[in-house]
Every structure is written in structure tokens, then in C-alpha cells.
PDB file of C-alpha atoms and ligand atoms in Angstrom:
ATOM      1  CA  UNK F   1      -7.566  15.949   6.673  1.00 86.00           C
ATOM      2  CA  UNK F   2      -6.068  16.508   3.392  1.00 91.00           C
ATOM      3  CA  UNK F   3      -5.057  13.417   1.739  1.00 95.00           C
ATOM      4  CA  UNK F   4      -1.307  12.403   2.640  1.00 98.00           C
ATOM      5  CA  UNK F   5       0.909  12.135  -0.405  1.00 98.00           C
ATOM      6  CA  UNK F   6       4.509  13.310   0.013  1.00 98.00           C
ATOM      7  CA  UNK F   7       7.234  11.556   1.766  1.00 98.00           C
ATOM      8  CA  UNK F   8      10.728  13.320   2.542  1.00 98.00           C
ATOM      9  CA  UNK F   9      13.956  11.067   2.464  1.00 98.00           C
ATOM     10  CA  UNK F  10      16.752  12.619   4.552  1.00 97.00           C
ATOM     11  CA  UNK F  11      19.734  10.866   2.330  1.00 94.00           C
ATOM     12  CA  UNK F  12      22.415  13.785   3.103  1.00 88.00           C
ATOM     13  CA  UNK F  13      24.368  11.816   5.670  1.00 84.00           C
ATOM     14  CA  UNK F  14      27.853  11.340   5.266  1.00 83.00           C
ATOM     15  CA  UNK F  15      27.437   7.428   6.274  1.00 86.00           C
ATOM     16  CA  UNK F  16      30.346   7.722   8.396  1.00 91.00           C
ATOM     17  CA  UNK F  17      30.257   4.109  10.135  1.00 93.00           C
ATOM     18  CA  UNK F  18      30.287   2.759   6.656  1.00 95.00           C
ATOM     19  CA  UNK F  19      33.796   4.141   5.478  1.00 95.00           C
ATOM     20  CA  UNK F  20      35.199   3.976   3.637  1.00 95.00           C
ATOM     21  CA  UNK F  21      32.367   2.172   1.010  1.00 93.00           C
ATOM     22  CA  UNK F  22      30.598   5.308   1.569  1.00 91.00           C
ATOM     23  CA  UNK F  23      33.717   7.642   0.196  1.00 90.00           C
ATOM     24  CA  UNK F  24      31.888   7.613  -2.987  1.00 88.00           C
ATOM     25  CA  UNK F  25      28.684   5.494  -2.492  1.00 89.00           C
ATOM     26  CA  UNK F  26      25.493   7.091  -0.319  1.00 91.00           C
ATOM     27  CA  UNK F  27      24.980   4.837   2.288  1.00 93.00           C
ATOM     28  CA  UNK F  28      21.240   4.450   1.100  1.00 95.00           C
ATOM     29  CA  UNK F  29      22.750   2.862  -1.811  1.00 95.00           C
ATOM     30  CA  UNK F  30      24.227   0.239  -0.002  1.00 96.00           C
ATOM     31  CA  UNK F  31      22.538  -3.317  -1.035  1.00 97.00           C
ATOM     32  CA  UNK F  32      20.178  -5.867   0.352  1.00 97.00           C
ATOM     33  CA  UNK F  33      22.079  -8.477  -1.847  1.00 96.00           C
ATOM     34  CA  UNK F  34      21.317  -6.768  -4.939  1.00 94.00           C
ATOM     35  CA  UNK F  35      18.573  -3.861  -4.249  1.00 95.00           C
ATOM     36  CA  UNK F  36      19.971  -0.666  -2.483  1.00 97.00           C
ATOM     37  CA  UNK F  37      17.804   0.188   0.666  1.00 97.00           C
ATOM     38  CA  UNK F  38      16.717   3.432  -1.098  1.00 97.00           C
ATOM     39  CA  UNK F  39      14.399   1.073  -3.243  1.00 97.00           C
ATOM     40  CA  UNK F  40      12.735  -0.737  -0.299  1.00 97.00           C
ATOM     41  CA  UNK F  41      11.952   2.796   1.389  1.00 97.00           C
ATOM     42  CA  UNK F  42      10.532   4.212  -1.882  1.00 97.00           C
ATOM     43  CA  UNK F  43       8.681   1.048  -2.365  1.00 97.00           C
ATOM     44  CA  UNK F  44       7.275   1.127   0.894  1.00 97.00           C
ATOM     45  CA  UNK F  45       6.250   4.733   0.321  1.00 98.00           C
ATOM     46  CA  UNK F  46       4.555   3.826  -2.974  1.00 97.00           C
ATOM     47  CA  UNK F  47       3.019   1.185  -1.056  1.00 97.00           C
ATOM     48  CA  UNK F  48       1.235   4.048   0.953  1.00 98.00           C
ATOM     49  CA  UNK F  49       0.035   5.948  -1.896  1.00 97.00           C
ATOM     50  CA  UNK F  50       2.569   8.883  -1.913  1.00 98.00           C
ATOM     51  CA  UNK F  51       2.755  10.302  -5.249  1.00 97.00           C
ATOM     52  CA  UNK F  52       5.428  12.741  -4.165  1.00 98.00           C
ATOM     53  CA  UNK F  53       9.116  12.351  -3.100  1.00 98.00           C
ATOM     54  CA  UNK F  54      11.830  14.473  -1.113  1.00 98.00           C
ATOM     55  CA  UNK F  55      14.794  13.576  -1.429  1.00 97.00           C
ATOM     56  CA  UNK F  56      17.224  15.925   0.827  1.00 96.00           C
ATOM     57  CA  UNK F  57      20.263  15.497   0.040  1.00 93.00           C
ATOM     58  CA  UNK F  58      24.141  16.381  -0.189  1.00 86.00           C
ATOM     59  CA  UNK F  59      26.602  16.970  -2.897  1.00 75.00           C
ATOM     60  CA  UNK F  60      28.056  13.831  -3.211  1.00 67.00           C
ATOM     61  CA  UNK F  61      24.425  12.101  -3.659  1.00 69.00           C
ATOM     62  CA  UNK F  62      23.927  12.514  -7.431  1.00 84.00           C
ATOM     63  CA  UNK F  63      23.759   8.402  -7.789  1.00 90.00           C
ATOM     64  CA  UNK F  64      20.672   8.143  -5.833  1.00 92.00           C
ATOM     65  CA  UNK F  65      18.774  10.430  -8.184  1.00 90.00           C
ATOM     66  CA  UNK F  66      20.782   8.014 -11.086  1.00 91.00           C
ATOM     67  CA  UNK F  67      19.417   5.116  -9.554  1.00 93.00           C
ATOM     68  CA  UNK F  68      15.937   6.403  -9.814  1.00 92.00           C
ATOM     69  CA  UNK F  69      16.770   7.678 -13.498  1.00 88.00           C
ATOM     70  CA  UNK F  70      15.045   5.954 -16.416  1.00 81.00           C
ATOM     71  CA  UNK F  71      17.596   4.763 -18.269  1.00 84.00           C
ATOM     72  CA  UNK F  72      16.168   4.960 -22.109  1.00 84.00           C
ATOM     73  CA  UNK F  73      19.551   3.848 -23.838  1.00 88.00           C
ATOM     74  CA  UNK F  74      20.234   0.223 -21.540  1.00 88.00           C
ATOM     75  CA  UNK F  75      16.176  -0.101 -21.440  1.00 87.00           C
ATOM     76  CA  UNK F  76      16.137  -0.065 -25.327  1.00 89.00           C
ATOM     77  CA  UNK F  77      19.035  -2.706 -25.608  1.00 91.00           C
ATOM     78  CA  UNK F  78      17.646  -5.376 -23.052  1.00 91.00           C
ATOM     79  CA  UNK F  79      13.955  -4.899 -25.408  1.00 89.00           C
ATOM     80  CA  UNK F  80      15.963  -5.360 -28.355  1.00 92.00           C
ATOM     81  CA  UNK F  81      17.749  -8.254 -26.744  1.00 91.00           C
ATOM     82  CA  UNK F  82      13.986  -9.310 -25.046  1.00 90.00           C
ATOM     83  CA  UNK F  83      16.003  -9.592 -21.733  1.00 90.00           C
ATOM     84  CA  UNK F  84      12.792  -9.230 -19.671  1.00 87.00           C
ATOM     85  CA  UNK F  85      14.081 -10.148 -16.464  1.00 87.00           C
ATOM     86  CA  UNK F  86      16.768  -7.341 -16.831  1.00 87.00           C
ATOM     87  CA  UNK F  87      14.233  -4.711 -17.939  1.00 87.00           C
ATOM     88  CA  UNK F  88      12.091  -5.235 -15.211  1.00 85.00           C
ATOM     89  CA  UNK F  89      15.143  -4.571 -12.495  1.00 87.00           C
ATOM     90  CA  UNK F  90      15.553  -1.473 -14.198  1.00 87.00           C
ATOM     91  CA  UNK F  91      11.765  -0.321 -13.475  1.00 84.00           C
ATOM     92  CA  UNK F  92      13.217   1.508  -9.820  1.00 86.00           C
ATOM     93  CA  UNK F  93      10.502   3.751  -9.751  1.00 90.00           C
ATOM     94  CA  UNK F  94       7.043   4.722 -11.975  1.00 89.00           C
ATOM     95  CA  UNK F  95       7.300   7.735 -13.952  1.00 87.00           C
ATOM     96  CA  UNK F  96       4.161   9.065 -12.219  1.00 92.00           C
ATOM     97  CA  UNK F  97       5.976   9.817  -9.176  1.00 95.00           C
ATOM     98  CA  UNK F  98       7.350  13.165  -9.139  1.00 96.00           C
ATOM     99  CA  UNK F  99      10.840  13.090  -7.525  1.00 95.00           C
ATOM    100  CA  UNK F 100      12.092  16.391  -5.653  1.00 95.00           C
ATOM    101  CA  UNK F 101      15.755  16.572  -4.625  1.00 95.00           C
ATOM    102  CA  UNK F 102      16.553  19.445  -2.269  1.00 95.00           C
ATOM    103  CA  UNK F 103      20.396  19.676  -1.004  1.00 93.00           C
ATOM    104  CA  UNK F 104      20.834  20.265   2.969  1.00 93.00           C
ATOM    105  CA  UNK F 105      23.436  22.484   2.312  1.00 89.00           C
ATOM    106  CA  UNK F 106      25.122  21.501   5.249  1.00 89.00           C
ATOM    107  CA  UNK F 107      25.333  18.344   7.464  1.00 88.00           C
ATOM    108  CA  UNK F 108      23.570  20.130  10.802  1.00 94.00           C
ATOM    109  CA  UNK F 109      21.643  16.674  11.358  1.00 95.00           C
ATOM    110  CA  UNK F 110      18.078  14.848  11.104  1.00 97.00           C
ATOM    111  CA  UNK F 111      15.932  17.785  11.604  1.00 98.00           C
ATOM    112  CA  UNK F 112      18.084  20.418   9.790  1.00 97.00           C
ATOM    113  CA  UNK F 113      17.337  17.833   6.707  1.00 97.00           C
ATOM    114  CA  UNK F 114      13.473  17.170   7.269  1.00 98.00           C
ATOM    115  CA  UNK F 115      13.469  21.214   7.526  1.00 98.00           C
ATOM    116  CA  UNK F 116      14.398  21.883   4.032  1.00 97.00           C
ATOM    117  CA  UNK F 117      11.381  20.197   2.783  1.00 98.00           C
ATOM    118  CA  UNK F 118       9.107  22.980   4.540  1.00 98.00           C
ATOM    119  CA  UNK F 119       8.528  25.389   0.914  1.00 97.00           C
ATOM    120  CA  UNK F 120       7.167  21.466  -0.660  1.00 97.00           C
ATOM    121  CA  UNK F 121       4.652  20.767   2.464  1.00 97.00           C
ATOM    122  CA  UNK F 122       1.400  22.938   2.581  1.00 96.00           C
ATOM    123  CA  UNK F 123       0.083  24.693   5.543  1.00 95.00           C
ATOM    124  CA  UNK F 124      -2.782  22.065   6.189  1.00 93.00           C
ATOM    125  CA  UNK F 125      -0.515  19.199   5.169  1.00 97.00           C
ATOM    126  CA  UNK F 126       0.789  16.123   6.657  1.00 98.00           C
ATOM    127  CA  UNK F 127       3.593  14.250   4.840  1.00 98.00           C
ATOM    128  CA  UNK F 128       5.850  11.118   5.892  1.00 98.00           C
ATOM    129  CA  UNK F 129       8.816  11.051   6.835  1.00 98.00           C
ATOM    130  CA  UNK F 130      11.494   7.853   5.829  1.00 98.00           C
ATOM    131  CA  UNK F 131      15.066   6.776   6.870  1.00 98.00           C
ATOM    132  CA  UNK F 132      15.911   4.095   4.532  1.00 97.00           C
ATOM    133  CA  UNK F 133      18.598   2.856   6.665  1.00 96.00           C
ATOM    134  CA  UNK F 134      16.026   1.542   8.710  1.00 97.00           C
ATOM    135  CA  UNK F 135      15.192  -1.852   6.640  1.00 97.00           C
ATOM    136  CA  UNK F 136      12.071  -3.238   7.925  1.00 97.00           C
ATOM    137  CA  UNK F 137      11.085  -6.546   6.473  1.00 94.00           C
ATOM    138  CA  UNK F 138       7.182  -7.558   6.245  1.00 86.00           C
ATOM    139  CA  UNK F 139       4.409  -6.684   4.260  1.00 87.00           C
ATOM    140  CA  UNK F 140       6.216  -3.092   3.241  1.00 91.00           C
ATOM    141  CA  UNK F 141       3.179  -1.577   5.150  1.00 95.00           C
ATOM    142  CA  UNK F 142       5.103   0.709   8.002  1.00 97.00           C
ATOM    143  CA  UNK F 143       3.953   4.155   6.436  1.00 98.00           C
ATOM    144  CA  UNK F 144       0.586   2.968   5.268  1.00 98.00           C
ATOM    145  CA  UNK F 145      -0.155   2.462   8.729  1.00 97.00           C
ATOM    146  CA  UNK F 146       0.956   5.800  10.357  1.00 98.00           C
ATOM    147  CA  UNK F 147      -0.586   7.243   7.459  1.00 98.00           C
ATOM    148  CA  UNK F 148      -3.828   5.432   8.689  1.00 97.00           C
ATOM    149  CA  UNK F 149      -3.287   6.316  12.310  1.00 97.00           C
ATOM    150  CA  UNK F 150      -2.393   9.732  11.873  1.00 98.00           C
ATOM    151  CA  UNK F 151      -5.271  10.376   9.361  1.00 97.00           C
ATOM    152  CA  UNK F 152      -7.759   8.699  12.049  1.00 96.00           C
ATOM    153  CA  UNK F 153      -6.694  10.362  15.174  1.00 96.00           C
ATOM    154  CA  UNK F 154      -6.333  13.967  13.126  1.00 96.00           C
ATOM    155  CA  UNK F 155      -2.153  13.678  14.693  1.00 97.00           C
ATOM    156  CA  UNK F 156       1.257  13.110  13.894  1.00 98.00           C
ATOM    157  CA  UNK F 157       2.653   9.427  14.398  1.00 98.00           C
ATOM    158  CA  UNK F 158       6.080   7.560  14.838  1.00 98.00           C
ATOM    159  CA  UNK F 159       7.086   4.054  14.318  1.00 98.00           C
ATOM    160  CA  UNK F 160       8.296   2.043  17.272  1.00 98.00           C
ATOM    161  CA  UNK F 161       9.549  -0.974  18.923  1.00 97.00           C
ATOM    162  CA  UNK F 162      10.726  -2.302  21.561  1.00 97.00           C
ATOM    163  CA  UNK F 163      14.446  -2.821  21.731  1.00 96.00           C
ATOM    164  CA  UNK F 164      16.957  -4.586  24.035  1.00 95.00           C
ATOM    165  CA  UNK F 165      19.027  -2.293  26.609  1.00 95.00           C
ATOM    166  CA  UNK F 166      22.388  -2.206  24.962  1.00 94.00           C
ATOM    167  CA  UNK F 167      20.617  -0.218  21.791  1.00 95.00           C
ATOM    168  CA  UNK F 168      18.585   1.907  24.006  1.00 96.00           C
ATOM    169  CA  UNK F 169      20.971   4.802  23.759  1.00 96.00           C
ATOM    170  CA  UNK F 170      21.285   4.568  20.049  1.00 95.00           C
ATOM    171  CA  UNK F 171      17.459   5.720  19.554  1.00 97.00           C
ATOM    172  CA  UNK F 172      14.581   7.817  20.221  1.00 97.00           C
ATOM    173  CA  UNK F 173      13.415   7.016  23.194  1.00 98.00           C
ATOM    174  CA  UNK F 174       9.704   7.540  24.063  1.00 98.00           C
ATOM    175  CA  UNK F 175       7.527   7.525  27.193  1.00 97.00           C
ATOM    176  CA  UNK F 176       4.315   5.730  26.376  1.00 96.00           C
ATOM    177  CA  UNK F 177       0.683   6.218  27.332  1.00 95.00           C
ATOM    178  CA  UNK F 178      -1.953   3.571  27.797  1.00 90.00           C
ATOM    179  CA  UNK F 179      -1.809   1.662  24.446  1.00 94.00           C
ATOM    180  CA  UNK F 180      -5.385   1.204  22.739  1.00 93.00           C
ATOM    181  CA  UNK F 181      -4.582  -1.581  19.866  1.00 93.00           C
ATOM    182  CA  UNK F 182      -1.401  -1.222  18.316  1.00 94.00           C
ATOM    183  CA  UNK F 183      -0.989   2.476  19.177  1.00 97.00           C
ATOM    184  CA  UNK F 184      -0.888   5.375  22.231  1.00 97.00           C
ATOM    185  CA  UNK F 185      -0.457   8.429  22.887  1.00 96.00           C
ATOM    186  CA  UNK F 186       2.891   9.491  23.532  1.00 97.00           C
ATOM    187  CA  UNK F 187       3.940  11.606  26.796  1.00 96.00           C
ATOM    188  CA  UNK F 188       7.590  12.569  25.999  1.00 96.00           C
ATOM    189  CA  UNK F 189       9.941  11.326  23.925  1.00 97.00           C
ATOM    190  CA  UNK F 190      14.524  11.793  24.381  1.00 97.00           C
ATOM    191  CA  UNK F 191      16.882  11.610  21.966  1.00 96.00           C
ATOM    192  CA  UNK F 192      19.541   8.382  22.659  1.00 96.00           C
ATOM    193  CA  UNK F 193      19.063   8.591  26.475  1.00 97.00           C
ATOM    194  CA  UNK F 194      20.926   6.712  28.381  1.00 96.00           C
ATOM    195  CA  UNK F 195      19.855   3.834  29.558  1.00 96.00           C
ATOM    196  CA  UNK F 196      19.410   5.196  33.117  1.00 95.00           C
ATOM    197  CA  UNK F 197      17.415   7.849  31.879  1.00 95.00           C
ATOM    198  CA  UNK F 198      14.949   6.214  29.210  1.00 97.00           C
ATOM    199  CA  UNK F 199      11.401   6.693  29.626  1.00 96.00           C
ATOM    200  CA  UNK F 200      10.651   2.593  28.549  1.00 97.00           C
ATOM    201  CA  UNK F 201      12.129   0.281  26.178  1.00 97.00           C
ATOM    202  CA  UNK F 202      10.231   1.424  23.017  1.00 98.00           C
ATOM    203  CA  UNK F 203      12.527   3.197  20.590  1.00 98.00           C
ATOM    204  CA  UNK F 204      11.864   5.308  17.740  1.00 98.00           C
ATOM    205  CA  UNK F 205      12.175   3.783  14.055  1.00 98.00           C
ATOM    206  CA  UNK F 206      12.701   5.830  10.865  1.00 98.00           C
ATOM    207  CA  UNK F 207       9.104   6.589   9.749  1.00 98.00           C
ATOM    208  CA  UNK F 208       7.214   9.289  10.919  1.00 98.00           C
ATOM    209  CA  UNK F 209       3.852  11.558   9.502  1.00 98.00           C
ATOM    210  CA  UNK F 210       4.591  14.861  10.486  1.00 98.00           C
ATOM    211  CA  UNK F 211       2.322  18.070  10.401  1.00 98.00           C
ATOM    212  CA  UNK F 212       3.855  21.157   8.886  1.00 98.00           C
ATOM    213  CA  UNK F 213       3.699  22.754  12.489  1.00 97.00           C
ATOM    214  CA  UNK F 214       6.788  20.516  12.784  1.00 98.00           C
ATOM    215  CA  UNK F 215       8.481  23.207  10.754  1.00 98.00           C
ATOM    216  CA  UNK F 216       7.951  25.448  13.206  1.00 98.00           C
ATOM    217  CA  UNK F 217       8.861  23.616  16.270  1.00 98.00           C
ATOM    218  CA  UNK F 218      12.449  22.923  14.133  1.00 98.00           C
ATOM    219  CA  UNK F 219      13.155  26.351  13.706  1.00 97.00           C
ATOM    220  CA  UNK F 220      13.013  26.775  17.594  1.00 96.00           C
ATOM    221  CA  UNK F 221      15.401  23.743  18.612  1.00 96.00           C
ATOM    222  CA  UNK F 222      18.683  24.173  19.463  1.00 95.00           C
ATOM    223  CA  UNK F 223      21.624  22.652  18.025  1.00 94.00           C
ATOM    224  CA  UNK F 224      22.980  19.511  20.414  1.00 93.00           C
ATOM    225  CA  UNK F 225      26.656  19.313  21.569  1.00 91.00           C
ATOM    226  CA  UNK F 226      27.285  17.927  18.308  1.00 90.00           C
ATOM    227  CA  UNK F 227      26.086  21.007  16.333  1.00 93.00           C
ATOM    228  CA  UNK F 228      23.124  19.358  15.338  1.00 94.00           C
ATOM    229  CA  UNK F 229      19.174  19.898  15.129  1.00 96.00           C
ATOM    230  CA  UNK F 230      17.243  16.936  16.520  1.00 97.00           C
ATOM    231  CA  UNK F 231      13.961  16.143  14.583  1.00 98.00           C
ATOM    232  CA  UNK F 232      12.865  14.156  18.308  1.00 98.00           C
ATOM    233  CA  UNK F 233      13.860  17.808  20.482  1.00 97.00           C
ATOM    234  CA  UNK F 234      11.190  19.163  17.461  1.00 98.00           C
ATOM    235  CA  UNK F 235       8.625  16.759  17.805  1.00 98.00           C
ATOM    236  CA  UNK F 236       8.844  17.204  21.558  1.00 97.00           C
ATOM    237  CA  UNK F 237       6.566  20.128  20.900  1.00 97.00           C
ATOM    238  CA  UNK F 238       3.798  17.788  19.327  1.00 97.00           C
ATOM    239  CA  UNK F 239       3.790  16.031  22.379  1.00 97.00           C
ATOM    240  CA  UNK F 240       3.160  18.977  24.400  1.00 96.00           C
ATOM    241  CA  UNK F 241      -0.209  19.727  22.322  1.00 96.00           C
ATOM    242  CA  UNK F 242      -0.715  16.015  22.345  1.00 95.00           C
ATOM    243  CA  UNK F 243      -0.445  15.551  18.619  1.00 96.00           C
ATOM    244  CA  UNK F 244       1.876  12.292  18.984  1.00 98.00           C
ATOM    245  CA  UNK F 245       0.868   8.716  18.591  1.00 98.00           C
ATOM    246  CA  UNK F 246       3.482   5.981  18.662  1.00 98.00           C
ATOM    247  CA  UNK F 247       2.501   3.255  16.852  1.00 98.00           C
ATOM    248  CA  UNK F 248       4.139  -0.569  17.132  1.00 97.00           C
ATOM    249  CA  UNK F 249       6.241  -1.907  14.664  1.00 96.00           C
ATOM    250  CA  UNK F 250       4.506  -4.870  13.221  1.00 92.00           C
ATOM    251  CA  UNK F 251       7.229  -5.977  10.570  1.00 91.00           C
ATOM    252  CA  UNK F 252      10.666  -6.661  11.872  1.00 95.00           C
ATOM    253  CA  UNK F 253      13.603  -4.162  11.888  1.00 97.00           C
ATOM    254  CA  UNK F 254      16.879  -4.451  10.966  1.00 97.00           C
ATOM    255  CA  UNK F 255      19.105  -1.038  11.608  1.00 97.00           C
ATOM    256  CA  UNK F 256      21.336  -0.899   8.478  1.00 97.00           C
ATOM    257  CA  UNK F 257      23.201   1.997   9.662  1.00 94.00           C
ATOM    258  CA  UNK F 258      25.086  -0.767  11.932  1.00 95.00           C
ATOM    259  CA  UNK F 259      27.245  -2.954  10.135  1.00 96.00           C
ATOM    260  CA  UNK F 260      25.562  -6.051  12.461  1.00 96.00           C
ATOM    261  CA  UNK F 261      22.000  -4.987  11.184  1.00 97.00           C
ATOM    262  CA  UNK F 262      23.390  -4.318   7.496  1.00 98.00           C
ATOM    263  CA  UNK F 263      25.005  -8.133   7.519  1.00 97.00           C
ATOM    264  CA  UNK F 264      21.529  -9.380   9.469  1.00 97.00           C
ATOM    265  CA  UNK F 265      19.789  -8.094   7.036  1.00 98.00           C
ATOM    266  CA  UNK F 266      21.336  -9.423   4.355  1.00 98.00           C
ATOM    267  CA  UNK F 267      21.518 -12.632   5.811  1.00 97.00           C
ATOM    268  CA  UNK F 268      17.851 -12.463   6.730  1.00 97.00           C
ATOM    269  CA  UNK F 269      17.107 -11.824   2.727  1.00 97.00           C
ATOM    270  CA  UNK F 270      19.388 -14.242   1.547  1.00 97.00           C
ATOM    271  CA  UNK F 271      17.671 -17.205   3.595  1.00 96.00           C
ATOM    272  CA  UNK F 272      14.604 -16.362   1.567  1.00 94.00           C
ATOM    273  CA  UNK F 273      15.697 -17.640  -1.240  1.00 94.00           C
ATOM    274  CA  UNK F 274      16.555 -21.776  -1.339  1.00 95.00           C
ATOM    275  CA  UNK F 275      19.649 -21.435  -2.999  1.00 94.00           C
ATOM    276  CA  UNK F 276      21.502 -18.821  -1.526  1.00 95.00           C
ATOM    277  CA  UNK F 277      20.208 -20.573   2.277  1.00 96.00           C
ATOM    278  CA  UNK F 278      22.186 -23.859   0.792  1.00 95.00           C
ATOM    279  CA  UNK F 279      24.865 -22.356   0.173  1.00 94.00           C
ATOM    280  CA  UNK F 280      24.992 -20.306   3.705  1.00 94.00           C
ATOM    281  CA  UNK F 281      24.044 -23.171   5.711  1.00 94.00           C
ATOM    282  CA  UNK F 282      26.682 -25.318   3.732  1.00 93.00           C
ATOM    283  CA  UNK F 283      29.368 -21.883   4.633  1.00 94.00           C
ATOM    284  CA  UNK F 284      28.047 -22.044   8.410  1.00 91.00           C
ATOM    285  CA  UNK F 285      28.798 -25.845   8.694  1.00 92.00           C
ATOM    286  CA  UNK F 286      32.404 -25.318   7.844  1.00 89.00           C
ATOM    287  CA  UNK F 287      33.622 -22.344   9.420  1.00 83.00           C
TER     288      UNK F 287
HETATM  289  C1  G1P X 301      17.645   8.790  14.030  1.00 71.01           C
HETATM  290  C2  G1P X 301      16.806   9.516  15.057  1.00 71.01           C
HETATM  291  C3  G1P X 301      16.453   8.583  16.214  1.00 71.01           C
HETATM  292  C4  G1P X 301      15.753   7.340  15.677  1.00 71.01           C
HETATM  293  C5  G1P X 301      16.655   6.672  14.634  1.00 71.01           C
HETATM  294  C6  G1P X 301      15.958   5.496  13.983  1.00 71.01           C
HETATM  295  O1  G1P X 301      18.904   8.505  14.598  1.00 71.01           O
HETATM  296  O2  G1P X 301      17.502  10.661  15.502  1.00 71.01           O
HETATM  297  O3  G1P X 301      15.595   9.238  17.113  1.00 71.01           O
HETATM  298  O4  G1P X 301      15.473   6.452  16.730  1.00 71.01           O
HETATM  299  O5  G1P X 301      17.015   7.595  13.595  1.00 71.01           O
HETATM  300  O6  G1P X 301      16.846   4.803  13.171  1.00 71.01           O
HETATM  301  P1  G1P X 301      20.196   8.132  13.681  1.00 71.01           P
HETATM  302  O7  G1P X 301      19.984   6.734  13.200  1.00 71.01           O
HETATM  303  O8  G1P X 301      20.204   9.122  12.552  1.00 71.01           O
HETATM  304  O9  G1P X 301      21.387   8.244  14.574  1.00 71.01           O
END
């Protein structure tokens, strides 16, 4: 298999639960105290050895590709000033990644966004797939090891976990196989099912490796009720040839496109560092 290298970042949403900080801010720029959650995702990419990102995105999304921008003008001023510390927060990503933004064009969901990355993916290629929203705290090694799976078991492969039943219907849902290690094969897989009709408890976590064949399968799937195209109805088709693998979470997940896994999150970050847990634990005491 040829070497995995490109990752696509659907960031066109219009971060509607987040309104109105998202009127002018891409949700993916939203902060982990002070490091927007497009940085963890591209760090965990780079992590993986991608030299190649996709960023699909939407009109109002020209500070994410800022954020990733060089800056020559501040970097030369914190040298000159030999404000290290500052320089180095500027270093968002290496110059030897190449960085792709492709707009959606229009908001017709998940898979209408992973779709417009098809004229970037070869025929024979496999490439990763990242929703930054998903903020998954560990050793940053999510994609590294789908990339592993998938390049091991010559399929595609999606992150997942098991979640409690009141977030079941937020999720893909999949039905699993018998699991050998941390992974299985995968026998169907539902978008948000209810929670009557969910195959199991494991749901589907923003990081996938996709074939190009999943190109393919997207142009056949229908739009859902809400007008949109489904990247799980696509990968349905995988399944069918047997090309999915579900492998377990083994960091831990905090959904950032909910404002109680954004403020988890957070909170889980900030008790990392001594101070900032003083001065929560001090807040908690009192309220
Ligand atoms: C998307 C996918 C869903 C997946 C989820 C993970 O949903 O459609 O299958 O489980 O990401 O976060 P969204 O969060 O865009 O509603």
C-alpha cells in the first residue's frame, strides 16, 4: 500500500451550536485555553507523518489558513526583542507541510466536504480523514494508529468508543464484529440512530483512513432529510466489501462541538497545569 500522507480537514461548518462566537470565528478556532483545536488536529496529523493537508472549507474561514500563516513581520520583532517563548507559539505549523484549502461551496454536510478532496487523493491512495472538534487528549496518536491498522489489514478504519446512551443518537453508530486486540471488523454502521435502533454502544469519532473508492460510494448517497450527504451512508459501502475496521479509542474524547465537552475540555487542560488547578479548585470551593 502506498504510503499514507494526506489528511483532509472538513472546517466548512457553520458552527451553529456555538453562536453567536462563531458569527465571525470558525468553530475550529475555538481554544483549548489558549491553542485553537485546529492545532491539536494538525498536530496529531503531523504526529502520523502526513506531509499533506486539506483543508475544506467555507467563505468565512480565511482565519484558519491565517492561523497557519507564517507571520514574518511579528516573528522578526519577538527575535529582535529575543522573546523566545513568544516565537515559539507562533511556530503553528512547519513550512514543509504543504497546506491545500479547497472551499465546499456549499454547506450539503460531512461527506459533501470529504468529497471535494477527491482531484488531491490518487487512485491507489488512502488518506485520513480529521474533525478537529473532536479533541482527544493522550499521546496525540489517534491517526497514527488507523494509519497502522488500515496499512496492516490493506482497509479503511474509523475511530471509536464506547459512549453512554443519552449521546448515542448524536453519533455514528456501528455494529461490531469479533474484536481481535484493539480492533474488528465492522458489520454495519447508522448515522445518529436512535437509541432503540443502535447496533451497540460504540460510536464513531472524527478520524477516519479512507480509500479513494470512498469517492465513489459519496457520489451515490443520497442527501438525508436535512439536505445533506452522510460520509457514514458512504462508508456503508466499505462495509459491504468488508473494507472497514473500527478501531478503539485509546486516548480520551472530549466532543467540542458541545458546549459541555468544549468547557470539559478546557477544564480537563487547565487541571494540567498547577496553577490554573489552584485557582479552579480555590473557584469550586466557593461557588
Ligand atoms: C459527525 C459524523 C458522525 C460522527 C461524529 C463524530 O457528526 O457524522 O458519524 O460520529 O462526527 O464527532 P457531527 O459531529 O458532524 O454531527
Amino acid at each position: 500500500m502506498k504510503k499514507i500522507s494526506k489528511a483532509v480537514f472538513p472546517v466548512g461548518g457553520m458552527g451553529t451550536r456555538f453562536l453567536p462566537a462563531t458569527k465571525s470565528i470558525p468553530k475550529e478556532l475555538l481554544p483549548i485555553i489558549d491553542k485553537p483545536l485546529i492545532q491539536y488536529a494538525v498536530e496529531e496529523a503531523i504526529m502520523a507523518d502526513i506531509d499533506t493537508l486539506i483543508f475544506i472549507t467555507s467563505a468565512s474561514k480565511h482565519a484558519i489558513s491565517d492561523h497557519f500563516d507564517p507571520m514574518p513581520d511579528l516573528r522578526e520583532k519577538f527575535m529582535r526583542q529575543n522573546k523566545i517563548q513568544l516565537l515559539e507559539k507562533l511556530d503553528t505549523l512547519p513550512l514543509s507541510i504543504t497546506r491545500v484549502f479547497i472551499p465546499q461551496g456549499q454547506p450539503l454536510g460531512l461527506g459533501h466536504a470529504v468529497l471535494q478532496a477527491e482531484a488531491m487523493i490518487e487512485e491507489d491512495e488512502y488518506f485520513a480523514v480529521i474533525l478537529a472538534d473532536d479533541f482527544i487528549v493522550g499521546d496525540n496518536s489517534t491517526t497514527a494508529e488507523l494509519i497502522q491498522v488500515a496499512t496492516d489489514q490493506r482497509a479503511a478504519t474509523i475511530s471509536v468508543e464506547q459512549v453512554p446512551e443519552k449521546r448515542i443518537s448524536s453519533y455514528g453508530v456501528i455494529a461490531p464484529d469479533t474484536w481481535t486486540g484493539n480492533f474488528c471488523q465492522v458489520k454495519s454502521i447508522v448515522e445518529k440512530p436512535s437509541v432503540a435502533d443502535a447496533p451497540s454502544d460504540f460510536g464513531v469519532i472524527g478520524r477516519y483512513v479512507l480509500p479513494h473508492k470512498i469517492f465513489d460510494y459519496l457520489k451515490q448517497t443520497q442527501e438525508d432529510k436535512n439536505n445533506e450527504i452522510q460520509l457514514t451512508d458512504a462508508i456503508q459501502g466499505l462495509v459491504d466489501e468488508n473494507l472497514l475496521r473500527a478501531v478503539k479509542l485509546s486516548g480520551q474524547r472530549f466532543d467540542c462541538g458541545s458546549h459541555a465537552g468544549f468547557v470539559l475540555a478546557n477544564l480537563h487542560v487547565a487541571m494540567q497545569n498547577e496553577e490554573l488547578k489552584e485557582t479552579i479548585v480555590e473557584h469550586v470551593n466557593n461557588v
